mmCIF file of C-alpha atoms in Angstrom:
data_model
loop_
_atom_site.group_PDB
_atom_site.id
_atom_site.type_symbol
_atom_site.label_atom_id
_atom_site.label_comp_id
_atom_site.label_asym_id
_atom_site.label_seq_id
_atom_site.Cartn_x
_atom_site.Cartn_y
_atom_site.Cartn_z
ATOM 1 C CA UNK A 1 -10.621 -26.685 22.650
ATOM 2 C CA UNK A 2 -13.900 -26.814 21.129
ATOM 3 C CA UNK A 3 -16.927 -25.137 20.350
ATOM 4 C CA UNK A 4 -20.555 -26.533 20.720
ATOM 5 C CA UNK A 5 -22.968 -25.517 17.981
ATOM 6 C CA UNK A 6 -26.276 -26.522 17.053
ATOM 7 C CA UNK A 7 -26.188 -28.646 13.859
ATOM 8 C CA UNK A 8 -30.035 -30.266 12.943
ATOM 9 C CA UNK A 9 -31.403 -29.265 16.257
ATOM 10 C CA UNK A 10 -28.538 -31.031 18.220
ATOM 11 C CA UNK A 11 -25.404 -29.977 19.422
ATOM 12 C CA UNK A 12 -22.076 -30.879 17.593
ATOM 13 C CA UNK A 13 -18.318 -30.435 19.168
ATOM 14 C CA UNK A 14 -16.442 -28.205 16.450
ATOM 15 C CA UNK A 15 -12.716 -28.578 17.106
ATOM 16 C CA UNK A 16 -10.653 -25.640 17.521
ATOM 17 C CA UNK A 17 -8.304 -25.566 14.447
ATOM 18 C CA UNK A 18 -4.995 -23.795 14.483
ATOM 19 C CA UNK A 19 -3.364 -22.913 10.956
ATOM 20 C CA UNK A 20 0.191 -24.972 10.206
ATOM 21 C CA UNK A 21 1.529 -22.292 8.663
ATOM 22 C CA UNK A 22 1.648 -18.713 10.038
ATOM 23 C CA UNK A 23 4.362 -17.409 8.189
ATOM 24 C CA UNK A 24 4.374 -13.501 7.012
ATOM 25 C CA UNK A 25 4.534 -14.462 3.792
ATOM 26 C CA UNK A 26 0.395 -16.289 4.164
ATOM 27 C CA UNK A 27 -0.115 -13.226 6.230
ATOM 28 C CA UNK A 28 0.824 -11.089 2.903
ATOM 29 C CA UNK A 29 -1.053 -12.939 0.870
ATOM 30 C CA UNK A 30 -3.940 -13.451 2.527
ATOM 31 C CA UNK A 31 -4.605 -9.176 2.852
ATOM 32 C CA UNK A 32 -5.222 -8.933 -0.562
ATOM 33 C CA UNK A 33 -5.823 -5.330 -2.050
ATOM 34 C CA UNK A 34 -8.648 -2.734 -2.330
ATOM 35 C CA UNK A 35 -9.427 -0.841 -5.401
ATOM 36 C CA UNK A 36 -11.827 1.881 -5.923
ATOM 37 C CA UNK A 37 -13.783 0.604 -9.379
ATOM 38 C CA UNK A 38 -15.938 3.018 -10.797
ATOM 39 C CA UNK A 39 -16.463 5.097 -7.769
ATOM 40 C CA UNK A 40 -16.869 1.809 -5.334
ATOM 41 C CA UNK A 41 -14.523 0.307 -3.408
ATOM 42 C CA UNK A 42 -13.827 -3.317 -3.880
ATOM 43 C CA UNK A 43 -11.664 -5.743 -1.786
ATOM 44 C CA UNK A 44 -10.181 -8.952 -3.694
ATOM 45 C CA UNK A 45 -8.145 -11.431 -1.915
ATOM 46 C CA UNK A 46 -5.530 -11.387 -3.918
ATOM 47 C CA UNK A 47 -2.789 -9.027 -4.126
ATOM 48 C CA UNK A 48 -0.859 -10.058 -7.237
ATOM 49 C CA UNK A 49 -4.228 -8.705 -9.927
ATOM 50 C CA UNK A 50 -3.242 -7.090 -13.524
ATOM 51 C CA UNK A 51 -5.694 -5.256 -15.656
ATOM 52 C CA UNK A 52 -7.241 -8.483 -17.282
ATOM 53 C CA UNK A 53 -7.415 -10.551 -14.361
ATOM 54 C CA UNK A 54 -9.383 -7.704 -12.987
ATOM 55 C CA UNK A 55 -12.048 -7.633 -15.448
ATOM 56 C CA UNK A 56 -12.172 -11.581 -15.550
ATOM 57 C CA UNK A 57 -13.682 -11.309 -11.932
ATOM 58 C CA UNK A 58 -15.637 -7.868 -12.696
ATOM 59 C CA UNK A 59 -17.141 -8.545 -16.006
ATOM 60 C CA UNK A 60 -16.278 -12.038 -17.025
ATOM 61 C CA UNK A 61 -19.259 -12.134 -19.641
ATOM 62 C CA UNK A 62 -18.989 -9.666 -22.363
ATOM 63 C CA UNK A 63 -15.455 -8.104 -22.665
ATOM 64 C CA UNK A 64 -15.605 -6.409 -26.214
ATOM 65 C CA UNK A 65 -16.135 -2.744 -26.422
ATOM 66 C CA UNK A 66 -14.611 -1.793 -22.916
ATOM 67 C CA UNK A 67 -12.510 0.981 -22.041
ATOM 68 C CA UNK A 68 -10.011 0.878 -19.198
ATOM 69 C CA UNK A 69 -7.959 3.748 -17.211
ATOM 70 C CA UNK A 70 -6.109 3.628 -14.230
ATOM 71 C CA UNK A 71 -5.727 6.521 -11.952
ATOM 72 C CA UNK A 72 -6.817 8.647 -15.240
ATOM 73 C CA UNK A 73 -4.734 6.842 -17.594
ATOM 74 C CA UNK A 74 -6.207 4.871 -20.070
ATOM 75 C CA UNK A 75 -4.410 1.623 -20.837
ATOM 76 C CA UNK A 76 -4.032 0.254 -24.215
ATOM 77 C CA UNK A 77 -5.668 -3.613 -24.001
ATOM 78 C CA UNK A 78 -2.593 -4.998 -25.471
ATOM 79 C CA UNK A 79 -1.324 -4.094 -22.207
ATOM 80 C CA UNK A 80 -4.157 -5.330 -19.825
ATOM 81 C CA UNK A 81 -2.562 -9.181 -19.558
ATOM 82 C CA UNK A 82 0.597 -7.538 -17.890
ATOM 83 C CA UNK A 83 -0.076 -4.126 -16.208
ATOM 84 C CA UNK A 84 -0.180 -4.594 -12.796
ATOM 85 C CA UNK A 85 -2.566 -3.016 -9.839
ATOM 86 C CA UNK A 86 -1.594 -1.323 -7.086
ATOM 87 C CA UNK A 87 -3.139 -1.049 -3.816
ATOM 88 C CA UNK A 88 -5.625 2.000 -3.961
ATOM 89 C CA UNK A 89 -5.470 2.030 -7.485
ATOM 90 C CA UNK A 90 -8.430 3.891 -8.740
ATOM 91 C CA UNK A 91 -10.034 1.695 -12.083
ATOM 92 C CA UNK A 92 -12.574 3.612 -14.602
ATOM 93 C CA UNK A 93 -14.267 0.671 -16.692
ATOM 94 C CA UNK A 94 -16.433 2.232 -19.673
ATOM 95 C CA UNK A 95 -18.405 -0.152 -21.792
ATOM 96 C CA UNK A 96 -19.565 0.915 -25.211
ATOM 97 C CA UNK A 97 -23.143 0.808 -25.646
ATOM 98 C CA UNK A 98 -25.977 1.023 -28.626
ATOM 99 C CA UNK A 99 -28.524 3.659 -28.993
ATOM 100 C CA UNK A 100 -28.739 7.556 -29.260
#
């Protein structure tokens, strides 16, 4: 089966393409989790995210001077590389910031 779809104002055949592999394990995987981050939801595509792999994707630029709690509990950053997330977790991220 295919689908025609216009490609540099002409038509081009797209071929149908079933996955190999449609095991309930890629199912799993592929759901990922959502977390509520500062009052916002966020999906990420993976499921398996710890506290430091979380701000690698959020704030992969400037990581000194932040403050992290989960669900109201802040966690220490010599735990961030291996506390894990939970679906529906909800993350506070505070930054420290100059001025007065």
């Amino acid at each position: 089966m295919t689908s025609m779809v216009p490609f540099l104002g002409q038509l081009v055949a797209i071929p149908k393409v079933e996955p190999r592999f449609n095991t309930a394990l890629n199912q799993l995987n592929s759901k990922g989790m959502e977390l509520k981050i500062n009052n916002q939801n966020k999906h990420f595509a993976s499921s398996n995210l710890t506290v430091q792999a979380l701000l690698d994707l959020e704030i992969p630029e400037k990581q000194n001077g932040i403050a992290i709690a989960i669900n109201d509990t802040v966690i220490p950053k010599s735990n961030w590389n291996s506390h894990p997330l939970k679906e529906t977790d909800t993350v506070l991220i505070i930054s420290a910031t100059q001025g007065g």
